[in-house]
CSV table of C-alpha atoms in Angstrom, one decimal:
chain,number,residue,atom,x,y,z
A,1,MET,CA,0.0,0.0,0.0
A,2,PRO,CA,1.2,3.6,-0.4
A,3,ALA,CA,2.9,5.5,2.3
A,4,THR,CA,0.3,6.9,4.7
A,5,ALA,CA,0.0,8.5,8.1
A,6,THR,CA,-3.6,7.2,8.4
A,7,PRO,CA,-4.3,4.4,11.0
A,8,ALA,CA,-3.2,1.0,10.0
A,9,VAL,CA,-2.7,-2.4,11.6
A,10,LEU,CA,0.2,-4.7,10.6
A,11,THR,CA,1.2,-8.1,11.9
A,12,ALA,CA,4.6,-9.7,12.0
A,13,ARG,CA,6.7,-12.2,13.9
A,14,ALA,CA,9.7,-9.8,14.4
A,15,LEU,CA,10.7,-6.2,14.1
A,16,LEU,CA,14.1,-5.0,12.7
A,17,LEU,CA,15.0,-1.5,13.8
A,18,ASP,CA,17.4,0.9,12.3
A,19,MET,CA,19.1,3.3,14.7
A,20,ASP,CA,20.1,6.7,13.3
A,21,GLY,CA,17.0,8.7,12.4
A,22,THR,CA,14.7,5.9,13.5
A,23,LEU,CA,15.4,5.3,17.2
A,24,VAL,CA,18.0,8.0,17.7
A,25,ASN,CA,18.1,11.6,16.4
A,26,SER,CA,21.8,12.0,15.6
A,27,ASP,CA,21.4,14.5,12.8
A,28,ALA,CA,23.3,17.3,14.6
A,29,VAL,CA,26.5,15.1,14.8
A,30,VAL,CA,26.1,13.7,11.3
A,31,GLU,CA,25.7,17.2,9.9
A,32,ARG,CA,28.8,18.4,11.8
A,33,ILE,CA,31.0,15.5,10.8
A,34,TRP,CA,30.0,15.1,7.2
A,35,ARG,CA,29.9,18.8,6.4
A,36,ARG,CA,33.5,19.1,7.6
A,37,TRP,CA,34.4,16.1,5.5
A,38,ALA,CA,32.7,17.7,2.4
A,39,GLU,CA,34.7,20.9,2.9
A,40,ARG,CA,38.0,19.0,3.1
A,41,HIS,CA,37.2,17.4,-0.2
A,42,GLY,CA,35.8,20.4,-2.0
A,43,LEU,CA,32.2,19.0,-2.2
A,44,ASP,CA,28.9,20.7,-1.7
A,45,GLY,CA,27.7,20.0,1.9
A,46,ASP,CA,24.0,19.9,0.9
A,47,GLU,CA,24.7,17.4,-1.8
A,48,VAL,CA,26.7,15.2,0.5
A,49,MET,CA,23.9,15.2,3.1
A,50,LYS,CA,21.6,13.8,0.5
A,51,VAL,CA,23.8,10.7,0.2
A,52,VAL,CA,25.1,9.8,3.6
A,53,HIS,CA,22.0,8.8,5.6
A,54,GLY,CA,21.6,5.1,6.1
A,55,ARG,CA,24.9,3.9,4.5
A,56,GLN,CA,28.2,3.0,6.1
A,57,GLY,CA,30.6,5.9,5.7
A,58,HIS,CA,32.9,4.1,3.3
A,59,ALA,CA,29.9,3.3,1.1
A,60,SER,CA,28.9,7.0,1.0
A,61,MET,CA,32.4,8.0,0.1
A,62,ALA,CA,32.4,5.5,-2.8
A,63,VAL,CA,29.3,7.3,-4.1
A,64,LEU,CA,30.6,10.8,-3.5
A,65,LEU,CA,34.2,10.2,-4.7
A,66,PRO,CA,33.9,7.5,-7.4
A,67,GLY,CA,37.2,6.1,-8.4
A,68,ARG,CA,38.9,6.7,-5.0
A,69,PRO,CA,40.6,3.5,-3.8
A,70,VAL,CA,38.6,1.4,-1.4
A,71,GLU,CA,41.5,1.3,1.1
A,72,GLN,CA,41.5,5.1,1.3
A,73,ASN,CA,37.7,5.1,1.9
A,74,LEU,CA,38.0,2.5,4.7
A,75,ALA,CA,40.8,4.4,6.4
A,76,ASP,CA,38.9,7.7,6.1
A,77,ASN,CA,35.8,6.0,7.5
A,78,ALA,CA,37.7,4.6,10.5
A,79,ARG,CA,38.8,8.2,11.4
A,80,MET,CA,35.3,9.5,11.0
A,81,LEU,CA,33.8,6.7,13.1
A,82,ALA,CA,36.2,7.7,15.9
A,83,GLU,CA,35.1,11.3,15.6
A,84,GLU,CA,31.4,10.4,15.6
A,85,THR,CA,31.7,8.0,18.6
A,86,ALA,CA,33.4,10.8,20.6
A,87,ASP,CA,30.8,13.4,19.7
A,88,THR,CA,27.4,12.8,21.3
A,89,ASP,CA,26.4,16.4,21.7
A,90,GLY,CA,22.8,16.8,20.6
A,91,VAL,CA,22.1,13.0,20.4
A,92,ILE,CA,18.6,12.4,21.7
A,93,GLU,CA,15.9,9.7,21.3
A,94,ILE,CA,13.3,9.9,18.5
A,95,PRO,CA,10.0,10.6,20.3
A,96,GLY,CA,8.4,7.3,21.3
A,97,ALA,CA,11.6,5.2,20.9
A,98,ARG,CA,12.0,4.4,24.6
A,99,ALA,CA,8.4,3.3,24.9
A,100,LEU,CA,8.6,1.2,21.7
A,101,LEU,CA,11.7,-0.6,22.9
A,102,SER,CA,10.1,-1.2,26.3
A,103,SER,CA,7.0,-2.7,24.7
A,104,LEU,CA,9.2,-5.1,22.7
A,105,GLU,CA,10.8,-6.7,25.8
A,106,GLY,CA,10.3,-10.5,25.4
A,107,LEU,CA,9.3,-10.1,21.7
A,108,PRO,CA,11.6,-10.9,18.7
A,109,HIS,CA,13.4,-7.7,17.6
A,110,ALA,CA,16.8,-6.6,16.6
A,111,LEU,CA,18.8,-3.5,15.9
A,112,VAL,CA,20.1,-3.4,12.3
A,113,THR,CA,22.4,-0.4,11.9
A,114,SER,CA,25.2,0.8,9.6
A,115,ALA,CA,27.0,2.1,12.7
A,116,ASP,CA,29.7,-0.1,14.3
A,117,VAL,CA,29.5,-1.5,17.8
A,118,ALA,CA,31.3,1.4,19.4
A,119,LEU,CA,29.2,4.1,17.7
A,120,SER,CA,25.9,2.3,18.1
A,121,THR,CA,26.6,1.8,21.8
A,122,ALA,CA,27.6,5.4,22.3
A,123,ARG,CA,24.6,6.8,20.6
A,124,MET,CA,22.0,4.5,22.2
A,125,ASN,CA,23.5,5.3,25.6
A,126,ALA,CA,23.6,9.0,24.9
A,127,ALA,CA,19.9,8.9,24.0
A,128,GLY,CA,19.1,6.8,27.1
A,129,LEU,CA,17.9,3.8,25.1
A,130,PRO,CA,18.4,0.1,25.9
A,131,LEU,CA,20.3,-1.9,23.4
A,132,PRO,CA,18.4,-4.9,22.0
A,133,ALA,CA,19.9,-8.3,22.7
A,134,VAL,CA,20.2,-9.0,19.0
A,135,ARG,CA,22.3,-6.4,17.1
A,136,VAL,CA,23.5,-6.4,13.5
A,137,THR,CA,26.2,-3.7,13.1
A,138,ALA,CA,28.7,-2.7,10.5
A,139,GLU,CA,31.1,-5.4,11.6
A,140,SER,CA,28.5,-8.1,11.0
A,141,VAL,CA,28.0,-7.6,7.3
A,142,GLY,CA,30.1,-7.4,4.1
A,143,ALA,CA,27.8,-5.0,2.3
A,144,SER,CA,26.2,-1.7,3.4
A,145,LYS,CA,22.6,-0.7,3.0
A,146,PRO,CA,20.9,-0.5,0.5
A,147,ASP,CA,22.1,-4.1,0.2
A,148,PRO,CA,19.7,-6.3,2.2
A,149,GLU,CA,22.3,-8.3,4.0
A,150,GLY,CA,21.9,-6.7,7.4
A,151,PHE,CA,18.2,-7.2,7.5
A,152,LEU,CA,18.4,-10.8,6.2
A,153,LYS,CA,21.0,-11.5,8.9
A,154,GLY,CA,18.8,-10.0,11.6
A,155,ALA,CA,15.9,-12.2,10.5
A,156,ALA,CA,18.1,-15.2,10.5
A,157,GLU,CA,19.5,-14.5,14.0
A,158,LEU,CA,15.9,-14.2,15.2
A,159,GLY,CA,14.9,-17.4,13.4
A,160,VAL,CA,12.1,-15.6,11.5
A,161,ASP,CA,11.3,-15.7,7.8
A,162,PRO,CA,12.1,-12.4,6.1
A,163,ALA,CA,8.4,-12.1,4.9
A,164,ASP,CA,7.3,-12.2,8.5
A,165,CYS,CA,9.6,-9.2,9.5
A,166,ILE,CA,8.8,-5.5,9.6
A,167,VAL,CA,11.6,-3.0,9.2
A,168,PHE,CA,11.6,0.5,10.8
A,169,GLU,CA,13.7,2.9,8.7
A,170,ASP,CA,14.2,6.6,8.0
A,171,SER,CA,16.5,6.7,5.0
A,172,GLY,CA,16.2,5.9,1.3
A,173,ALA,CA,19.1,3.4,1.5
A,174,GLY,CA,17.5,1.7,4.5
A,175,ILE,CA,14.1,1.5,3.0
A,176,ALA,CA,15.5,0.1,-0.2
A,177,ALA,CA,17.4,-2.5,1.8
A,178,GLY,CA,14.2,-3.6,3.7
A,179,ARG,CA,12.3,-3.9,0.4
A,180,ALA,CA,15.2,-5.9,-1.2
A,181,ALA,CA,15.0,-8.3,1.8
A,182,GLY,CA,11.4,-8.9,1.0
A,183,MET,CA,10.2,-7.2,4.2
A,184,ARG,CA,7.5,-4.6,4.8
A,185,VAL,CA,8.8,-1.1,5.9
A,186,VAL,CA,7.5,1.4,8.4
A,187,GLY,CA,9.1,4.8,7.4
A,188,VAL,CA,10.0,7.1,10.4
A,189,GLY,CA,10.3,10.8,10.1
A,190,PRO,CA,10.4,13.4,7.3
A,191,ARG,CA,13.1,11.7,5.1
A,192,ALA,CA,11.2,8.4,4.9
A,193,VAL,CA,8.1,9.7,3.1
A,194,PHE,CA,10.0,10.4,-0.1
A,195,HIS,CA,11.0,6.7,-0.4
A,196,GLU,CA,7.6,5.0,-0.5
A,197,PRO,CA,7.6,2.9,2.7
A,198,ASP,CA,4.5,0.8,3.2
A,199,VAL,CA,3.4,3.1,6.1
A,200,ALA,CA,4.9,6.4,7.2
A,201,VAL,CA,4.8,8.0,10.7
A,202,PRO,CA,6.3,11.3,11.9
A,203,ASP,CA,7.8,9.6,14.9
A,204,LEU,CA,7.4,6.5,17.1
A,205,THR,CA,4.7,7.9,19.3
A,206,GLN,CA,2.4,6.8,16.5
A,207,VAL,CA,3.3,3.1,16.9
A,208,ARG,CA,1.8,0.8,19.5
A,209,VAL,CA,2.9,-2.8,19.9
A,210,GLU,CA,0.5,-5.6,20.9
A,211,ALA,CA,1.7,-9.2,21.6
A,212,VAL,CA,-0.4,-11.8,19.8
A,213,ALA,CA,-0.9,-15.4,21.1
A,214,GLY,CA,1.6,-17.8,19.5
A,215,GLY,CA,4.4,-15.3,19.4
A,216,GLY,CA,3.2,-12.8,16.9
A,217,ILE,CA,3.3,-9.0,17.0
A,218,ARG,CA,0.5,-6.6,16.0
A,219,LEU,CA,1.4,-3.0,15.2
A,220,HIS,CA,-1.1,-0.3,15.6
A,221,ILE,CA,0.0,2.7,13.5
A,222,GLY,CA,-1.4,6.2,13.8
């Protein structure tokens, strides 16, 4: 169905949750770090910001600086990850994130993020959010979103068929990854609505979780 903010009910057996822009608002840090990077490389900051959300840093660099050696992108990405991990100023929860995670206790769910372990831990802690027991991070995959590998791995670790999973995402790359994995997608926030998720919400206060007999999850949207 088309992206909508009208009430909807979805059922699943597991939820796969992106972090940045979905559970955590880290836009202030991302803007600071990537605009500095853009300036160093003589690129337009606004154009860079259109690319970087949802991807691992080295994958964004490959798009923005085509032809640059992979090794250089990986080294540059490692430096930026260290900067981002140290900078948590302005990192806060997306409204409703804490309540959503609390409602998922005991139900199958996983964090699927392009951040690495250190960065995801730092940002979730800064936002005051608990880390899900199952986490798929940058170290866990060989390909960045929009490749579906992360979401497929999350489903496999939870023992749930991809078709029975619902993805929560904010970025074009993440929404594309969820779709490529054969999953339904709830888009979160203003970026998501441009990428045709199945359902779109302004934030997570619009989502209520209900446990269903037999281990299912019913989502009330809107």
